[in-house]
Every structure is written in structure tokens, then in C-alpha cells.
Coordinates of N, CA and C in Angstrom, one line a residue:
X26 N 0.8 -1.2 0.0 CA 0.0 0.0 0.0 C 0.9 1.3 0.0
X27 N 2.1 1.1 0.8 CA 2.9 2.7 0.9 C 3.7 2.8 -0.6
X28 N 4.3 1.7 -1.0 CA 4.9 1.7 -2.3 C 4.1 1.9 -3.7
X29 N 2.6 1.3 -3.4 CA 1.8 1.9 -4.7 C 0.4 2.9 -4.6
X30 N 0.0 2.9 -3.4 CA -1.5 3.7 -3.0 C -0.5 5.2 -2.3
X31 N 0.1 5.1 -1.5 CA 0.5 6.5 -0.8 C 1.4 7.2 -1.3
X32 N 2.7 6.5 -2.5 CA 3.0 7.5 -3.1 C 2.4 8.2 -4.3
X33 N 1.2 7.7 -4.9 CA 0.1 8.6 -5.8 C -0.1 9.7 -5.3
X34 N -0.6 9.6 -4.1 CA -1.5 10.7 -2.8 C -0.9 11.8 -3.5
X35 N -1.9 13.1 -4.0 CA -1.2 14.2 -4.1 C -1.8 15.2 -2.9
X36 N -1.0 15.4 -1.9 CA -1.5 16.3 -0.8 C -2.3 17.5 -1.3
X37 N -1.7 18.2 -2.1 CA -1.9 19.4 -2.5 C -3.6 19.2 -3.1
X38 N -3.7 18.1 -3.8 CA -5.3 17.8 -4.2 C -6.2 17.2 -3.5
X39 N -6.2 16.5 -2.5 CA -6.5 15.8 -1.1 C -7.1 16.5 -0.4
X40 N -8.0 17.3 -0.6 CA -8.5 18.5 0.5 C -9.2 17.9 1.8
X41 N -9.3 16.5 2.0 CA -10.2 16.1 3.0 C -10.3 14.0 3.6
X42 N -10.8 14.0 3.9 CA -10.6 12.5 4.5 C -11.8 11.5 3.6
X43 N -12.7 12.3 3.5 CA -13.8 11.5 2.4 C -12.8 11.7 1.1
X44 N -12.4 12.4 0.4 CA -11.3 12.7 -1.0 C -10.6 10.9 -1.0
X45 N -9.6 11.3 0.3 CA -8.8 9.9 0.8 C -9.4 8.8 0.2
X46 N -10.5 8.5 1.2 CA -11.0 7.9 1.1 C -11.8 6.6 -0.2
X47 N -12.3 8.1 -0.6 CA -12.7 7.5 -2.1 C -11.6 7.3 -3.3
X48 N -10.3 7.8 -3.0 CA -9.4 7.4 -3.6 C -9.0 6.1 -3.3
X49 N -8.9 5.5 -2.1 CA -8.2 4.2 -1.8 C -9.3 3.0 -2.1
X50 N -10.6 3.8 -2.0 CA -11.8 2.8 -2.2 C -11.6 2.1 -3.6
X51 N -11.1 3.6 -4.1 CA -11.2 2.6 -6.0 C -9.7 2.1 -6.4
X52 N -8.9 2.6 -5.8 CA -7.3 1.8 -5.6 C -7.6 0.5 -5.2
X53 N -8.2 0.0 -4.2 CA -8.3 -1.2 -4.3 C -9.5 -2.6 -4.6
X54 N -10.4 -1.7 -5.3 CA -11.3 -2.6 -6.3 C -11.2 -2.4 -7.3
X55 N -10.2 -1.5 -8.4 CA -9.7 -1.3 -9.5 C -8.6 -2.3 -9.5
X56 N -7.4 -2.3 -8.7 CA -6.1 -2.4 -9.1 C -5.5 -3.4 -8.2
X57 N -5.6 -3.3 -6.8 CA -5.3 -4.1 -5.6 C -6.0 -5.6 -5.5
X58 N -7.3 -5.3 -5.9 CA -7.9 -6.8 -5.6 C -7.8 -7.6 -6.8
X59 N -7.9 -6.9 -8.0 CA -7.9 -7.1 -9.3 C -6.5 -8.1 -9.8
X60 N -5.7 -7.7 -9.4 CA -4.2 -7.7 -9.8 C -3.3 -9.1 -9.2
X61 N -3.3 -10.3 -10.2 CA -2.3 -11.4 -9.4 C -1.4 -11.1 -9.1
X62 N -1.7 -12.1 -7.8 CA -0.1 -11.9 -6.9 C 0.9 -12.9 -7.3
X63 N 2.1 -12.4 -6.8 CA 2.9 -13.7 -7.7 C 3.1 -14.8 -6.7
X64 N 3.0 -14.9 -5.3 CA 3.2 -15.8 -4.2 C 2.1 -16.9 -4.7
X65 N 0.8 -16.4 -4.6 CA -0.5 -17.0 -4.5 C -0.7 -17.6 -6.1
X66 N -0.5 -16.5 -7.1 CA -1.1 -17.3 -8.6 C -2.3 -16.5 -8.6
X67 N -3.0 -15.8 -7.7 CA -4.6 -15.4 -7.8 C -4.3 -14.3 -7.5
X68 N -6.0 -13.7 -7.9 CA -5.9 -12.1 -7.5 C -6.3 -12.2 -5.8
X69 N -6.6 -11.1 -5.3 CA -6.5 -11.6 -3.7 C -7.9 -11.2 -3.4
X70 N -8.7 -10.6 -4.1 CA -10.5 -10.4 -4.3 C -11.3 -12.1 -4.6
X71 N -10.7 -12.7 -5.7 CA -10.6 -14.4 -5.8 C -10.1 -15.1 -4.9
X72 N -9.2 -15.1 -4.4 CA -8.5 -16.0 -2.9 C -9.4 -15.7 -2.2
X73 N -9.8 -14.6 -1.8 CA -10.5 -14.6 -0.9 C -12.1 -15.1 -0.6
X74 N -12.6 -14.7 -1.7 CA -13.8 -15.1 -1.8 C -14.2 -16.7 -1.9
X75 N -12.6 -17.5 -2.3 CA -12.8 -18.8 -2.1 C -13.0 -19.5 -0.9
X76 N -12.6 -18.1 0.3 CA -12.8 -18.9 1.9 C -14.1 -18.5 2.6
X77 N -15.0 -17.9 1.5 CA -15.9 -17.8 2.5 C -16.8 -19.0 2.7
X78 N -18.0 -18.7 3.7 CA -18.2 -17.2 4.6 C -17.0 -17.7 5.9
X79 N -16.7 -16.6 6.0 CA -15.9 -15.9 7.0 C -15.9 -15.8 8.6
X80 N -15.3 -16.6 9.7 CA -15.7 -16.9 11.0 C -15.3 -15.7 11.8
X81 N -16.1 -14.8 12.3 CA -15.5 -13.5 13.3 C -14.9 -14.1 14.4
X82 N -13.5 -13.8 14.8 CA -13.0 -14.0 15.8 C -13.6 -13.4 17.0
X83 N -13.1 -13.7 18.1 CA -13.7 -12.8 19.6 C -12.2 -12.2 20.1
X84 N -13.5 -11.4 20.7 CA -12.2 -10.3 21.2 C -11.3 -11.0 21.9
X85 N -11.7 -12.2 22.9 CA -10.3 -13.4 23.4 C -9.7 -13.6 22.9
X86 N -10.3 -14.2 21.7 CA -9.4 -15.2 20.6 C -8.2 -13.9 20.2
X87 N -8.7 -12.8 20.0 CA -7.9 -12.1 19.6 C -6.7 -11.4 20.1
X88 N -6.7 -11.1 21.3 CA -6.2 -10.9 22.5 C -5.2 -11.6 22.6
X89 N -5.6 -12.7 22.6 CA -5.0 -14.4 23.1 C -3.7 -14.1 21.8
X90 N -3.8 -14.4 20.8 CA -3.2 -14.6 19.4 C -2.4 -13.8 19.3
X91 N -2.0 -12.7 20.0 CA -1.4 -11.4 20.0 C -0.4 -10.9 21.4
X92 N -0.7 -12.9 21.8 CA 0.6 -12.7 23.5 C 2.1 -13.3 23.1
X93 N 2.7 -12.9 24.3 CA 3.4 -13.5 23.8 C 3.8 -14.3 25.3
X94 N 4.9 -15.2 25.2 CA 5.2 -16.4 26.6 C 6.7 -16.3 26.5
X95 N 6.7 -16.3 27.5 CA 8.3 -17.3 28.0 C 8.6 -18.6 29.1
X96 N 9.5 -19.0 29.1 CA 9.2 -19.9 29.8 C 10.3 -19.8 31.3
X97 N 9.6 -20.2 32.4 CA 10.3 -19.4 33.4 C 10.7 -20.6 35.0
X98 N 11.1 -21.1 35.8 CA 11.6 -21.6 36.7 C 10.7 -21.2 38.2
X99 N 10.1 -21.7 38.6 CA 9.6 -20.8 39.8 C 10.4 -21.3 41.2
X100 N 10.8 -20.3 41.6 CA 11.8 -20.2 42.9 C 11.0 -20.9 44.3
X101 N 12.1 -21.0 45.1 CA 11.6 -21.8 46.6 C 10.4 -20.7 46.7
X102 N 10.5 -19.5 46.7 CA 9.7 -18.1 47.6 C 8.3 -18.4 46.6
X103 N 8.5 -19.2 45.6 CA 7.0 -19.0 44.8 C 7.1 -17.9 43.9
X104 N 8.1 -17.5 43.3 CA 8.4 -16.5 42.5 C 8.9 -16.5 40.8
X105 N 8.8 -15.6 40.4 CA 9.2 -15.4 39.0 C 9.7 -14.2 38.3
X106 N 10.2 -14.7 37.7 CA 10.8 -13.0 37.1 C 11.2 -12.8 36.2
X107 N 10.6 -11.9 35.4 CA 10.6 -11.8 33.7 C 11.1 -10.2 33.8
X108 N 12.0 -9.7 33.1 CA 12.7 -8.8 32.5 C 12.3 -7.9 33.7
X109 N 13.4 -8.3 34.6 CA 13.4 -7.3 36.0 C 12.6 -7.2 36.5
X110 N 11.2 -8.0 36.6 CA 10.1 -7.8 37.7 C 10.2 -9.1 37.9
X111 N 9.7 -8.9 39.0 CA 9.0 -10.4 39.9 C 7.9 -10.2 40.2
X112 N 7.2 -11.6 40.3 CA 5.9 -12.0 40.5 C 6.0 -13.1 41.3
X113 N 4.6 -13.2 42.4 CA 4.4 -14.3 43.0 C 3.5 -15.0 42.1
X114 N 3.5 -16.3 42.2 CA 2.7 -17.3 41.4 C 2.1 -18.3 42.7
X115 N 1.6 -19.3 42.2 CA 0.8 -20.2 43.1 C 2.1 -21.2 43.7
X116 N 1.6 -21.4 45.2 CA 3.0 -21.8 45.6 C 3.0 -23.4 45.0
X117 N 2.0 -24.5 44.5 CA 2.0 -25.5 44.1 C 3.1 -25.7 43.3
X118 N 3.1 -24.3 42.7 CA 4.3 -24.4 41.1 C 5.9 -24.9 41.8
X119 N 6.2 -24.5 42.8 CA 8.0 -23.9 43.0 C 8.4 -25.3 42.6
X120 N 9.5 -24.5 41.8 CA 10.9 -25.6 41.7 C 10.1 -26.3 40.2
X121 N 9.2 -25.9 39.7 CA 8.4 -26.5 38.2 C 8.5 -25.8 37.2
X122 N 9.0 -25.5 35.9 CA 8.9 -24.8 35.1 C 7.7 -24.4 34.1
X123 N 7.5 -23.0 34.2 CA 6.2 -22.4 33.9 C 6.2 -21.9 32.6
X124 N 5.0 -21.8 32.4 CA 4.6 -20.9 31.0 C 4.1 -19.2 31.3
X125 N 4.8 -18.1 31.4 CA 4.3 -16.8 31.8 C 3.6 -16.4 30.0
X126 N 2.8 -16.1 30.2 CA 1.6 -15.8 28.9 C 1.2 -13.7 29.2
X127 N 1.7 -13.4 28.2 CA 1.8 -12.1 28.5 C 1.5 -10.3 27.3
X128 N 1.2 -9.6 27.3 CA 1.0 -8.6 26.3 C 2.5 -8.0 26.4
X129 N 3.0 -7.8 25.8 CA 4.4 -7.4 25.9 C 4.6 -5.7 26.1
X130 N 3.5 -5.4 25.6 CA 3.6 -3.6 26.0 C 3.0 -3.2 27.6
X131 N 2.8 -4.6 28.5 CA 1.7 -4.4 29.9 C 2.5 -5.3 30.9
X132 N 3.4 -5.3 31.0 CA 3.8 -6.4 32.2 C 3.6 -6.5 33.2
X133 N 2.2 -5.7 33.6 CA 1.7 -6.2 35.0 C 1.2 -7.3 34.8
X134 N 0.4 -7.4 33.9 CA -0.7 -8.6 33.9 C -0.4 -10.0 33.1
X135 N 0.1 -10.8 33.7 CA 0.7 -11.7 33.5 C 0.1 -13.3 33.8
X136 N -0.6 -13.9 32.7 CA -1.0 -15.5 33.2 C 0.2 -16.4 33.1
X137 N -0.7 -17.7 34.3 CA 1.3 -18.6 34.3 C 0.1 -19.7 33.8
X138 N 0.6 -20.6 33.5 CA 0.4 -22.1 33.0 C 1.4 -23.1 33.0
X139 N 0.7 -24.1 33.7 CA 1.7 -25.2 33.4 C 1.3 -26.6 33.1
X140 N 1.7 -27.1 32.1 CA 1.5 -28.3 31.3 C 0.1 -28.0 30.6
X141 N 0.1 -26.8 30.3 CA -1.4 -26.6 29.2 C -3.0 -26.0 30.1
X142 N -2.5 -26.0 31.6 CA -3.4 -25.7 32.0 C -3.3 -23.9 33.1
X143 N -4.2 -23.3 33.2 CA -4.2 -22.1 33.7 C -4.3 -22.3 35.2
X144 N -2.6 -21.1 36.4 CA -2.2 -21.5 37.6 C -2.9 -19.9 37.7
X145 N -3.6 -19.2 37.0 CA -4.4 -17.7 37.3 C -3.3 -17.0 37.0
X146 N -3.1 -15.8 37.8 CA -2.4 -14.2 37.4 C -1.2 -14.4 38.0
X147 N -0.4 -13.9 37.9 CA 0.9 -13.6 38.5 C 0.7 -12.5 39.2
X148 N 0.6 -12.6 40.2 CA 0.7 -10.8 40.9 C 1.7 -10.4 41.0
X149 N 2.2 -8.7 40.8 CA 3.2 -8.4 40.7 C 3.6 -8.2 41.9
X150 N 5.1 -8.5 42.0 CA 5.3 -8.2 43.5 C 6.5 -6.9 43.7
X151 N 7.2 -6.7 42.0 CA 8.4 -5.9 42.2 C 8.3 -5.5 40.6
X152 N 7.5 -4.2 40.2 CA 7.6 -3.7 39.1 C 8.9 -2.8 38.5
X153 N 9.8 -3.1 37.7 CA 10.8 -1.8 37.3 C 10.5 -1.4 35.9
X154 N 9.9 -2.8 35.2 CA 10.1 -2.4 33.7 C 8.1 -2.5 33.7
X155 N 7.5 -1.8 32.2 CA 6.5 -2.2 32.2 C 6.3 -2.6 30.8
X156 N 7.2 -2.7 30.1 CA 6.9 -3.3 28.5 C 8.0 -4.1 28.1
X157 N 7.8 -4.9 27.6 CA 8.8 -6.2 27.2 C 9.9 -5.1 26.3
X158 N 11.4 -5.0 26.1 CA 12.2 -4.4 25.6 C 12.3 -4.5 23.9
X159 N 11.9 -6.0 23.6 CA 11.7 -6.2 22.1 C 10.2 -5.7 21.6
X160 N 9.5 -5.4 22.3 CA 8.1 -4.6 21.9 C 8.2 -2.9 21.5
X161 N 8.4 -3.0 20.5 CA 8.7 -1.2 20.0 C 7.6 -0.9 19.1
X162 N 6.9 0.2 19.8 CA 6.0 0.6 19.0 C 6.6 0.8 17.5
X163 N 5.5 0.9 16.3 CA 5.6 1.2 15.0 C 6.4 2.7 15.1
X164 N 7.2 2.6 14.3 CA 8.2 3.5 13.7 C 7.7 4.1 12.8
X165 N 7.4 5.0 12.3 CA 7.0 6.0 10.8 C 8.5 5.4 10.0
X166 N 8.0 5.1 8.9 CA 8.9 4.7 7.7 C 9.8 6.2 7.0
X167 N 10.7 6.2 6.2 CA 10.9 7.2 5.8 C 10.1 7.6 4.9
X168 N 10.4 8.9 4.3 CA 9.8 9.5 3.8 C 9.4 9.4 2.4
X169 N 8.4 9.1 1.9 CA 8.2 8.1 0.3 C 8.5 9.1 -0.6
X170 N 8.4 8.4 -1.6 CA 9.8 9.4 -3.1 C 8.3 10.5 -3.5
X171 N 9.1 11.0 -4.0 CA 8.5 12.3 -4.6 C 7.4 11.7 -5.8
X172 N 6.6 12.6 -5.8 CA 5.6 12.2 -7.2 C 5.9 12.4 -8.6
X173 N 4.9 11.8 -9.3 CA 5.4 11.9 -10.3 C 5.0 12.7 -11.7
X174 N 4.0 13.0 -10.8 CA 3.2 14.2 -11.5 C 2.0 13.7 -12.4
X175 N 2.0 12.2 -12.4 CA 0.5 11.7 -12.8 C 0.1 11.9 -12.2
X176 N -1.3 12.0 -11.7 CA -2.5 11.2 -10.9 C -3.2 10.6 -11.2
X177 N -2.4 9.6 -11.1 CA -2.9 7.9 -10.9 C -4.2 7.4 -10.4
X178 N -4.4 7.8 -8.8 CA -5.1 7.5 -8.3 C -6.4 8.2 -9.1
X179 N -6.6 9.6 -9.5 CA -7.7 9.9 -10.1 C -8.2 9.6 -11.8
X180 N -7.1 8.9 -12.2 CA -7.4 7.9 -13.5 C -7.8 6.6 -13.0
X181 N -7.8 5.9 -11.9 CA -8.2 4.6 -11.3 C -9.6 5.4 -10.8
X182 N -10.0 6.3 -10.0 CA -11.2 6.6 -9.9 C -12.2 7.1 -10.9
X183 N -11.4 7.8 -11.8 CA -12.7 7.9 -12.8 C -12.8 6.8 -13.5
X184 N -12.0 5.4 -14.1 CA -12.0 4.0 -14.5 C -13.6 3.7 -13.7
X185 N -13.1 3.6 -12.2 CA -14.4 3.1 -11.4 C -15.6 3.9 -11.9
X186 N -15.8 4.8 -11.9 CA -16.7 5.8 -12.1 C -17.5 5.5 -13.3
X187 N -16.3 5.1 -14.2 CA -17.2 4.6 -15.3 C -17.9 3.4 -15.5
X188 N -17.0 2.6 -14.9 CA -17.5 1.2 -14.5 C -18.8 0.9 -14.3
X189 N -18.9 2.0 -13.2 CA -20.2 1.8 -12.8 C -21.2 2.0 -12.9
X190 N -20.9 3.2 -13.9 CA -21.6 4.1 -15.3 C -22.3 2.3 -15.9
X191 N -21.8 1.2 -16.3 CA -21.9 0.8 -17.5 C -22.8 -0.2 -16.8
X192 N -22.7 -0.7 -15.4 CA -23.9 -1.8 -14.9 C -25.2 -1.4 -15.2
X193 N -25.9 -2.5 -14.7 CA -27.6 -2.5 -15.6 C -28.8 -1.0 -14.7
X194 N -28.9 -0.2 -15.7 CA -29.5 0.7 -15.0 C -31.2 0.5 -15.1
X195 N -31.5 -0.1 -13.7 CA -33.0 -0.9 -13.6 C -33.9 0.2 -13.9
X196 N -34.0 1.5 -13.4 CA -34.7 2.9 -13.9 C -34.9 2.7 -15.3
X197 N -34.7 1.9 -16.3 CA -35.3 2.2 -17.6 C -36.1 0.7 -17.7
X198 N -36.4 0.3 -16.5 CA -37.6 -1.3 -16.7 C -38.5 -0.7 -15.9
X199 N -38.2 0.6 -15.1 CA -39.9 0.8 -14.9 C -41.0 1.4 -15.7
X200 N -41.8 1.3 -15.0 CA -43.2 1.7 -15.9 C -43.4 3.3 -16.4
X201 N -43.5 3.7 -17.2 CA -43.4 5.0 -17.4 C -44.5 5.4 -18.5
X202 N -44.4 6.3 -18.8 CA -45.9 7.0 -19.5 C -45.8 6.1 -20.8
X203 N -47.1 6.4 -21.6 CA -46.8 5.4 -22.8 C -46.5 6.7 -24.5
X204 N -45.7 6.1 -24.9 CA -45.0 6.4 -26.0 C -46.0 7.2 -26.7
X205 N -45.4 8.7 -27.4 CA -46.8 9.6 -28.3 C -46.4 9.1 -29.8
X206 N -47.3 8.6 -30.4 CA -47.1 8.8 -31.7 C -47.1 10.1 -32.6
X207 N -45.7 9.8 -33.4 CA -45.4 11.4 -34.3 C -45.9 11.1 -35.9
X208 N -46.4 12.3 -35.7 CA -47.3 12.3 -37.2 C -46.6 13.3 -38.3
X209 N -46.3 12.6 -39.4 CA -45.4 13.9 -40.3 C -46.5 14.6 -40.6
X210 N -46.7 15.4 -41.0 CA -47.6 16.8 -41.7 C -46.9 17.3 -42.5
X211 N -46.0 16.8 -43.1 CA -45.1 17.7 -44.2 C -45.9 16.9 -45.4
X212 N -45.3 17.9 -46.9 CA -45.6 17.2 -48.2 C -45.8 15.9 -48.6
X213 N -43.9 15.6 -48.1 CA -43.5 14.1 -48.5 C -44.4 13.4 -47.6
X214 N -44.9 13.9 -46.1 CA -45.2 12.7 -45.6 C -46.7 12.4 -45.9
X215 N -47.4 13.2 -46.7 CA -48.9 13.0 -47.3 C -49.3 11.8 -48.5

């Protein structure tokens, strides 16, 4: 998308977020969905449509899919310690090696598991850090190349535009007054 939708963007003509908008809408049902990929063999509007209908995840599932674990030792005291903090865990665990299950930007909140099943929260007992050190928020990219003085994006939008010009316009199947008959009155037509 930043290599072929955002360097088109011409700021200067962009006056607004609906503008955006309707430019990326037809960037990617013109060109993006349209267009084989070379990994796949297919366009990715076809790939996709081959997996429907489509199962909405839950917010758990999502949550869940998006932790991360390490695996950790729990001490005689019932403890644990992941990147400078400690946590007490359930004293059943000590001296058993655990699964810590975690969001890496929140290290308070921390589930332990062991052998696949859930030992509850880790309470924190000694906070120093609060986000895992390899969790870096998103970086802004550099700055994309200069334009090119087409606009691209608004020859993909008027394409659409016409496109849509050319589907079935049902307004001429309805019922409408009935047809006048034209009468010549000239010479020839006597």
C-alpha cells in the first residue's frame, strides 16, 4: 500500500478525508484486488472469496493470538521474574517450570500455565520495567519518493466511475408514461 496507494496521494489535491477515502476505495477494487499476486497465482479479491463465509473471531481469541510467553523456573519463595520484575505465582508451582503468557507492552498482567493448563495471574510483587524491551511501538517509515506528477489515483477513480456508469440501470424497466405517436404533416409525408 505505501509503495503503490500512498506515493500517488497528491496532498496538494486531497482537500479532506472523504477525498482519501474515495481514492483508496477505488485503488483497491480497480487495481489491488484485481491484480495477481505472484506468491498466490490469484488475485486476492478471488483468494478470498474462495474462503468464504468468513468466522469472526472474539475479542479473546484475539487478545490471546497477539501474546506473547516465555518460559520461566519458579523459585523456593514461589516466584518469578521476567525482565526485571517479579511476580508471585501459586505456591504449588516452586521448583516446576512455567509458561508466563503475556502482552508485551503491559507487564503487569501476566498469566502462568503449566502443562497446558491455567495456575491464574501472576501478581506483581516488584515492578521496574512495564513493557517487554523487544516490543517497539511502530516507527514511521521514511519519507516516500516524490511524485510523479501523474495522478494515478484519479485515473483509477474515474475507470471506477465509469465502470459503474456501464452496470444494468434498472430505472429504464420501470413503468413509465406510454409512448406519443409522431405524425409527419409535411408534403413528402402526405
Amino acid at each position: 500500500m505505501r509503495e503503490q496507494f500512498l506515493v500517488e496521494v497528491d496532498t496538494e489535491k486531497v482537500t479532506d478525508l472523504a477525498m482519501l477515502n474515495r481514492l483508496f476505495t477505488s485503488w483497491v477494487e480497480q487495481v489491488y484486488h484485481r491484480r495477481v499476486h505472484s506468491e498466490t497465482g490469484q488475485a486476492p479479491l478471488e483468494r478470498w472469496m474462495a474462503g468464504a463465509p468468513f468466522p469472526t473471531p472474539t475479542l479473546d481469541a484475539l487478545r490471546e493470538a497477539f501474546r506473547w510467553s516465555e518460559l520461566r523456573k519458579v523459585a523456593k519463595t514461589a516466584t518469578v521474574s521476567l525482565q526485571s520484575n517479579i511476580y508471585n505465582v501459586d505456591p504449588s508451582l516452586v521448583g516446576r517450570q512455567v509458561e508466563l503468557v503475556f502482552d508485551p507492552f503491559d507487564l503487569t498482567d501476566i498469566d502462568v500455565r503449566f502443562q497446558q493448563r491455567s495456575f491464574g495471574k501472576a501478581t506483581p510483587h516488584q515492578i521496574t520495567r512495564h513493557a517487554h524491551p523487544k516490543a517497539r511501538p511502530e516507527t514511521p517509515v521514511a519519507a516516500p519518493p516524490a511524485p510523479t506528477g501523474i495522478d494515478y489515483l484519479r485515473l483509477i477513480d474515474t475507470e471506477r466511475t465509469q465502470e459503474l456508469g456501464q452496470q444494468i440501470n434498472y430505472e429504464v424497466f420501470l413503468p413509465g408514461p406510454e409512448p406519443v405517436e409522431v405524425v409527419d404533416l409535411t408534403e413528402e409525408g402526405q
